[in-house]
PDB file of N, CA and C in Angstrom:
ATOM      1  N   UNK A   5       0.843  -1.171   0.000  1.00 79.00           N
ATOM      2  CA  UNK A   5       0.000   0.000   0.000  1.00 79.00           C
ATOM      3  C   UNK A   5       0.895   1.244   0.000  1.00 79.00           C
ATOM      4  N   UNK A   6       1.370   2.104  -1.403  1.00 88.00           N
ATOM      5  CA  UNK A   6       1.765   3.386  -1.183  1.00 88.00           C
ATOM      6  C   UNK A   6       0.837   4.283  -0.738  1.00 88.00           C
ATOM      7  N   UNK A   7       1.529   6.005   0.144  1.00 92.00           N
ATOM      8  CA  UNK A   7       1.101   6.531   0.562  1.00 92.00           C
ATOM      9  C   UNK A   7       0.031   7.161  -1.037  1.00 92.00           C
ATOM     10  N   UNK A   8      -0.663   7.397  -0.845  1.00 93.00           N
ATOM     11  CA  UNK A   8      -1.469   8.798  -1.885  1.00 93.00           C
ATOM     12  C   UNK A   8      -1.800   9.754  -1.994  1.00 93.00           C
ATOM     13  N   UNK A   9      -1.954  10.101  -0.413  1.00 95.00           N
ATOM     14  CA  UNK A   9      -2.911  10.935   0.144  1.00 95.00           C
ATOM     15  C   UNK A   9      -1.964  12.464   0.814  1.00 95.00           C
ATOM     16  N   UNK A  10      -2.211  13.202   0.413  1.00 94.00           N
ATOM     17  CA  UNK A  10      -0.863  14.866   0.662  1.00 94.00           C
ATOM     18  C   UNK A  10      -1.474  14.896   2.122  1.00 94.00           C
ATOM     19  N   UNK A  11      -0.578  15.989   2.692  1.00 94.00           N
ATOM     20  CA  UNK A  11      -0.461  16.474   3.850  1.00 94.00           C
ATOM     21  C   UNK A  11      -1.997  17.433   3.704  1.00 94.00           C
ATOM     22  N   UNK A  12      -2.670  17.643   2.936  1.00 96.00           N
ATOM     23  CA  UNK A  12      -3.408  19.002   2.977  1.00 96.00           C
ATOM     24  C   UNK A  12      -4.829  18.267   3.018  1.00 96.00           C
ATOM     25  N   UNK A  13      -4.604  16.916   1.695  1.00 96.00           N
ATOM     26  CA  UNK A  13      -6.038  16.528   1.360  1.00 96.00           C
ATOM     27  C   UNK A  13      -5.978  15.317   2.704  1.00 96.00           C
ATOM     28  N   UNK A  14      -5.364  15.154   3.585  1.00 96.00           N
ATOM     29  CA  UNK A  14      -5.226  14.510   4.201  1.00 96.00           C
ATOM     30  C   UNK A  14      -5.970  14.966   5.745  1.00 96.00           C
ATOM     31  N   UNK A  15      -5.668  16.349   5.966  1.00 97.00           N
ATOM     32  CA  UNK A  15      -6.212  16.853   7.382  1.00 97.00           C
ATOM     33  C   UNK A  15      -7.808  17.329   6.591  1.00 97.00           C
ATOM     34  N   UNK A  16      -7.894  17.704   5.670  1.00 97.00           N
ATOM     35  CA  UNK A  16      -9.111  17.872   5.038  1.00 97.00           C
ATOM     36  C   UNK A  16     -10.369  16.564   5.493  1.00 97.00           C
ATOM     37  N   UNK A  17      -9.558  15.520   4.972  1.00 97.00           N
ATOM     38  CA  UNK A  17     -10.357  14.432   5.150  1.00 97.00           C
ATOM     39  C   UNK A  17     -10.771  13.855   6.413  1.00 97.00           C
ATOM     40  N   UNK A  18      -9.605  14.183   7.034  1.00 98.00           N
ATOM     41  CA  UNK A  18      -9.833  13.269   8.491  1.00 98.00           C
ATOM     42  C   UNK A  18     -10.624  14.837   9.474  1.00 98.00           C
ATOM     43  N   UNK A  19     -11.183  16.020   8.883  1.00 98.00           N
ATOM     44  CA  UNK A  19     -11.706  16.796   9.888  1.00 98.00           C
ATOM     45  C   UNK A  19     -13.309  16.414   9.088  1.00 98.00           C
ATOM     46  N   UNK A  20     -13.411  16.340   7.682  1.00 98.00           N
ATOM     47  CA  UNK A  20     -14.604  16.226   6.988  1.00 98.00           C
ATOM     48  C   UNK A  20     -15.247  14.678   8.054  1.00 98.00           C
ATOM     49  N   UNK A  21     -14.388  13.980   7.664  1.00 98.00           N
ATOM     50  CA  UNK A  21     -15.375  12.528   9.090  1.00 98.00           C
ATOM     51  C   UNK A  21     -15.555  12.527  10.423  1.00 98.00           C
ATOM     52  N   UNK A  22     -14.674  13.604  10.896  1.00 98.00           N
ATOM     53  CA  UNK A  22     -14.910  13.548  12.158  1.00 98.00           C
ATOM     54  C   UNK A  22     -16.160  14.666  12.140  1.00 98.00           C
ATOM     55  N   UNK A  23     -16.136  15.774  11.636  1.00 98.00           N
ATOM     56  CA  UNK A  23     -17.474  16.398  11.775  1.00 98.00           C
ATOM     57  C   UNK A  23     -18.578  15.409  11.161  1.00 98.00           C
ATOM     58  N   UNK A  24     -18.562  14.701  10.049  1.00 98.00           N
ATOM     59  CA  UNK A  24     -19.944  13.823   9.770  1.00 98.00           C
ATOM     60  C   UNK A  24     -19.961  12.742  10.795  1.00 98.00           C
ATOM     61  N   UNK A  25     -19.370  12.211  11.649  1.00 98.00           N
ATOM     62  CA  UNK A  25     -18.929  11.208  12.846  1.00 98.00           C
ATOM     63  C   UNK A  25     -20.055  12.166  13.507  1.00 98.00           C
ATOM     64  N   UNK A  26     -19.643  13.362  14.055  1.00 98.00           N
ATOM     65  CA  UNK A  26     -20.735  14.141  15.378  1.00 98.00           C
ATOM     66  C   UNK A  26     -21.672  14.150  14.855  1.00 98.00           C
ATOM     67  N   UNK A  27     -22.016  15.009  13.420  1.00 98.00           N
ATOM     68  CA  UNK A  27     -23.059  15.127  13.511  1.00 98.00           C
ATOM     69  C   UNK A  27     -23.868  13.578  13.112  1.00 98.00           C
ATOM     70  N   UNK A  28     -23.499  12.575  12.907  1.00 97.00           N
ATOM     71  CA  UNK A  28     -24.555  11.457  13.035  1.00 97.00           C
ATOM     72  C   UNK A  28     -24.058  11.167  14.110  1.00 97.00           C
ATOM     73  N   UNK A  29     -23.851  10.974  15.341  1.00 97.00           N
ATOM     74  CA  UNK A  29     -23.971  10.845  16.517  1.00 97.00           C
ATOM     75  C   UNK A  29     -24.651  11.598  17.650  1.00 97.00           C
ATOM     76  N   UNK A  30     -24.671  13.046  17.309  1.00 97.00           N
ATOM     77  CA  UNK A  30     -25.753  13.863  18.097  1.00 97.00           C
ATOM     78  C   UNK A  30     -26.893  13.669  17.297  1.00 97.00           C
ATOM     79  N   UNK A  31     -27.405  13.008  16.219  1.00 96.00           N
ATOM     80  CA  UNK A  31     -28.760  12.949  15.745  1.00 96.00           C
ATOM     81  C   UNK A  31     -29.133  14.144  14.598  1.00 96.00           C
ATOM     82  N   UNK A  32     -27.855  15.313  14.226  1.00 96.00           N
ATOM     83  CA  UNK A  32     -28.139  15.954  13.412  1.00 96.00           C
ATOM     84  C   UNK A  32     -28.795  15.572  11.927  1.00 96.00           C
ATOM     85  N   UNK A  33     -27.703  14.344  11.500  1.00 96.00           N
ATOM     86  CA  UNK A  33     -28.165  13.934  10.107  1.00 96.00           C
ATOM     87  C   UNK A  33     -28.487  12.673  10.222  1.00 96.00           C
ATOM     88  N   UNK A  34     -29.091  12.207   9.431  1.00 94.00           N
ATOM     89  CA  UNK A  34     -29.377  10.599   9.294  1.00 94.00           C
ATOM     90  C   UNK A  34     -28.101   9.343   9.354  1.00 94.00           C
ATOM     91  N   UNK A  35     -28.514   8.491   9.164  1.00 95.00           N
ATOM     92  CA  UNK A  35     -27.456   7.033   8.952  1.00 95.00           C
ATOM     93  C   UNK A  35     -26.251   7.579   7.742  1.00 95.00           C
ATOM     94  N   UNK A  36     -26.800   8.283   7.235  1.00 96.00           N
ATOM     95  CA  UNK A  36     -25.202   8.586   6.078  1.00 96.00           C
ATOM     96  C   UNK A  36     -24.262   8.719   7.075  1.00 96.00           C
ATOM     97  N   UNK A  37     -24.031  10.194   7.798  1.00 96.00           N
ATOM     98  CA  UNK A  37     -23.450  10.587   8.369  1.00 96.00           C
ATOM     99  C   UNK A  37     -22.139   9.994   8.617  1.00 96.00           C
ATOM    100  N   UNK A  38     -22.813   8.514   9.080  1.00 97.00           N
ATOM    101  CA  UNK A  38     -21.927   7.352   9.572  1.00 97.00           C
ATOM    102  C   UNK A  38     -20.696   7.279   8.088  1.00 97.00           C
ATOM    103  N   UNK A  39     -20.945   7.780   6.864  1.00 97.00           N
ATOM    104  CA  UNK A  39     -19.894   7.248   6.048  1.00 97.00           C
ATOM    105  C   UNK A  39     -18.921   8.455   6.302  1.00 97.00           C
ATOM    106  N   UNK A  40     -19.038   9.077   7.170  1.00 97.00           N
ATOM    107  CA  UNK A  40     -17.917   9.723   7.546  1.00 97.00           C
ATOM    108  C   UNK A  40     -16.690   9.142   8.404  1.00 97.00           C
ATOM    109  N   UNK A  41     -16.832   7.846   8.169  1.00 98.00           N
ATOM    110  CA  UNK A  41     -15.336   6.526   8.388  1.00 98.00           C
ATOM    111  C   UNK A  41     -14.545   6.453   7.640  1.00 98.00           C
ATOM    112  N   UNK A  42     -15.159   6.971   6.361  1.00 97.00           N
ATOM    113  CA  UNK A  42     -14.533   6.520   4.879  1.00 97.00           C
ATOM    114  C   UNK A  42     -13.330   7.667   4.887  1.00 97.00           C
ATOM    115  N   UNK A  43     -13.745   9.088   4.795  1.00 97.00           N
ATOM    116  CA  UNK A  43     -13.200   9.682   4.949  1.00 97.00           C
ATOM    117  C   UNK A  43     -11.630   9.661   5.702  1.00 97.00           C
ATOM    118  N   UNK A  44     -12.481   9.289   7.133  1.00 98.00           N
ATOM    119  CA  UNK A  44     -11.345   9.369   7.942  1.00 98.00           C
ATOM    120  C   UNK A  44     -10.322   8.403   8.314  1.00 98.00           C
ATOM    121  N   UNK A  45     -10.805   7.109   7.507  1.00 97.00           N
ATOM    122  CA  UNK A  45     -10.386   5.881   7.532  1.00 97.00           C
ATOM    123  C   UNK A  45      -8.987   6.212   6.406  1.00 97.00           C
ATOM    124  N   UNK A  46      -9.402   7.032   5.104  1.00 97.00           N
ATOM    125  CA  UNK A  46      -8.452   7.499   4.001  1.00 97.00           C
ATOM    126  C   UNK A  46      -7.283   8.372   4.731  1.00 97.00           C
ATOM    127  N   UNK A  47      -7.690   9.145   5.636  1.00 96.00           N
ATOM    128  CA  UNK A  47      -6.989  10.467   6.048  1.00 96.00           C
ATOM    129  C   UNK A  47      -6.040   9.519   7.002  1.00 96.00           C
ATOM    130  N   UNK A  48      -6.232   8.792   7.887  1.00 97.00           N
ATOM    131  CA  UNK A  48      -5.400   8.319   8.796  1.00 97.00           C
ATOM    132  C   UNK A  48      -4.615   7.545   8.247  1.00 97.00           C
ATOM    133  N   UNK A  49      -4.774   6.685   7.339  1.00 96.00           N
ATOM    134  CA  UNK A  49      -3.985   5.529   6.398  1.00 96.00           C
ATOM    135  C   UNK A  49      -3.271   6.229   5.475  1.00 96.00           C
ATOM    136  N   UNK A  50      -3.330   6.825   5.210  1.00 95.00           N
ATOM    137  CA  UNK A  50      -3.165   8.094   4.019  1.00 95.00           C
ATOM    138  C   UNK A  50      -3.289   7.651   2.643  1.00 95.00           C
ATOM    139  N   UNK A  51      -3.648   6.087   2.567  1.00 96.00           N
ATOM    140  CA  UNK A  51      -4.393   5.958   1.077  1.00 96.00           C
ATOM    141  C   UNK A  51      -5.668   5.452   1.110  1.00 96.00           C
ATOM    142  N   UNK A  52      -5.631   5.629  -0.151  1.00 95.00           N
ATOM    143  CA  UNK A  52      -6.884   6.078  -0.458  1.00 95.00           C
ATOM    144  C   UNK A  52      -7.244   5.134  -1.735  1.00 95.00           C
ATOM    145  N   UNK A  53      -7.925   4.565  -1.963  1.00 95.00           N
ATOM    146  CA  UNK A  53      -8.108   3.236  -2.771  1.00 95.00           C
ATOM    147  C   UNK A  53      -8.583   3.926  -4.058  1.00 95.00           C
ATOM    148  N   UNK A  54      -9.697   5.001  -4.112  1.00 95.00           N
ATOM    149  CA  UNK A  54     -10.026   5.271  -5.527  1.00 95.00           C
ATOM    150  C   UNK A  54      -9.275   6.172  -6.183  1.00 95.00           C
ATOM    151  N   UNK A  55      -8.185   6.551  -5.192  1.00 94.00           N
ATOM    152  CA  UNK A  55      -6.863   7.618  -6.144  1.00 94.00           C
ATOM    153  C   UNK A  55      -6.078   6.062  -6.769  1.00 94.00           C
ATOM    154  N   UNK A  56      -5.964   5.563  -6.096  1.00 92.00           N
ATOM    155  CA  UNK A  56      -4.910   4.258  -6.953  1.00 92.00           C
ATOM    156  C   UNK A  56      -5.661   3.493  -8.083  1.00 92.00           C
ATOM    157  N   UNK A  57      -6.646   3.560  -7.769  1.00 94.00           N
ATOM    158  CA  UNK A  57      -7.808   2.789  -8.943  1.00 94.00           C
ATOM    159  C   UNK A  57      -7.583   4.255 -10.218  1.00 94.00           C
ATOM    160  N   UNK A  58      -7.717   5.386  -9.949  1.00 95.00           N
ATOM    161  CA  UNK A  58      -7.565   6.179 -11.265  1.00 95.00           C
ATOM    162  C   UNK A  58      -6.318   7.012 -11.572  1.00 95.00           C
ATOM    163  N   UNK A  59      -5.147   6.766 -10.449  1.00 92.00           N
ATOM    164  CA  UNK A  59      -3.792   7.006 -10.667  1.00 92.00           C
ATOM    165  C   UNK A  59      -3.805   8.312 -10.488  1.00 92.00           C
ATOM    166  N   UNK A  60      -4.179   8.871  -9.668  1.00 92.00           N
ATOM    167  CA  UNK A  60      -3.971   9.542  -8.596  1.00 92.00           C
ATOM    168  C   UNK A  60      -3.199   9.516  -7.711  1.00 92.00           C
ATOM    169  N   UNK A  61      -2.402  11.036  -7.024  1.00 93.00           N
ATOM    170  CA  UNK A  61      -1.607  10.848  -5.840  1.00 93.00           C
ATOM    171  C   UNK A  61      -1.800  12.268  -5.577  1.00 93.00           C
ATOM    172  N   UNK A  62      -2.215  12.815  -4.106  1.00 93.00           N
ATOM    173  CA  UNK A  62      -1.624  14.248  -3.738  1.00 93.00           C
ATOM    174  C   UNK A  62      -0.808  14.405  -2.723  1.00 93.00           C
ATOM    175  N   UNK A  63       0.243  13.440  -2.843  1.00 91.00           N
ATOM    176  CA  UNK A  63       1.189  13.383  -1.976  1.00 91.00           C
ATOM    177  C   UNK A  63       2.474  13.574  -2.713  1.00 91.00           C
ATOM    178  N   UNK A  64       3.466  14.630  -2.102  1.00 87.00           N
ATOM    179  CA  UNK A  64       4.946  15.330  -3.305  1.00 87.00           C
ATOM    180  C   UNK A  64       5.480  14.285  -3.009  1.00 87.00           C
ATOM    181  N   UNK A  65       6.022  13.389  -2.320  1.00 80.00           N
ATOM    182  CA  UNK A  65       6.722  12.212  -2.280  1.00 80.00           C
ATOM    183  C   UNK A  65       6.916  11.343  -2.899  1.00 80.00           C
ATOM    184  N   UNK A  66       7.359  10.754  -3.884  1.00 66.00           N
ATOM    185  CA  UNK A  66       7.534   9.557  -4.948  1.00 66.00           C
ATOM    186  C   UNK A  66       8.469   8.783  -4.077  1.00 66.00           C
ATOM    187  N   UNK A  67       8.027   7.200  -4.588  1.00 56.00           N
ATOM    188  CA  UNK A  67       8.741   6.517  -4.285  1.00 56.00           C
ATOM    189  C   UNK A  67       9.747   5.767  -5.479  1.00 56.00           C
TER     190      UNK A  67
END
């Protein structure tokens, strides 16, 4: 698993799930909410499966 995921689109992601995390946990939004794992599941791992599926990377680092 290479990294994919940049330093920028990376804190992006992991603040986008943790706010959809609260708000489907205080009852704001419905059951979606909950796919705010996906997000943050990408941001913490730092890849990201559908950047490698279309060859994608926003990370400056090459290996």
């Amino acid at each position: 698993m290479n990294i994919n995921v940049g330093t920028v689109d990376r804190v992006l992601r992991v603040l986008a799930g943790l706010v959809l995390i609260a708000l489907a946990a205080t009852g704001t939004v419905g059951w979606w909410g909950w796919l705010g794992v996906v997000p943050l599941a990408t941001g913490l791992f730092r890849f990201c499966p559908a950047y490698a599926l279309l060859g994608m990377n926003t990370c400056p680092m090459k290996k």
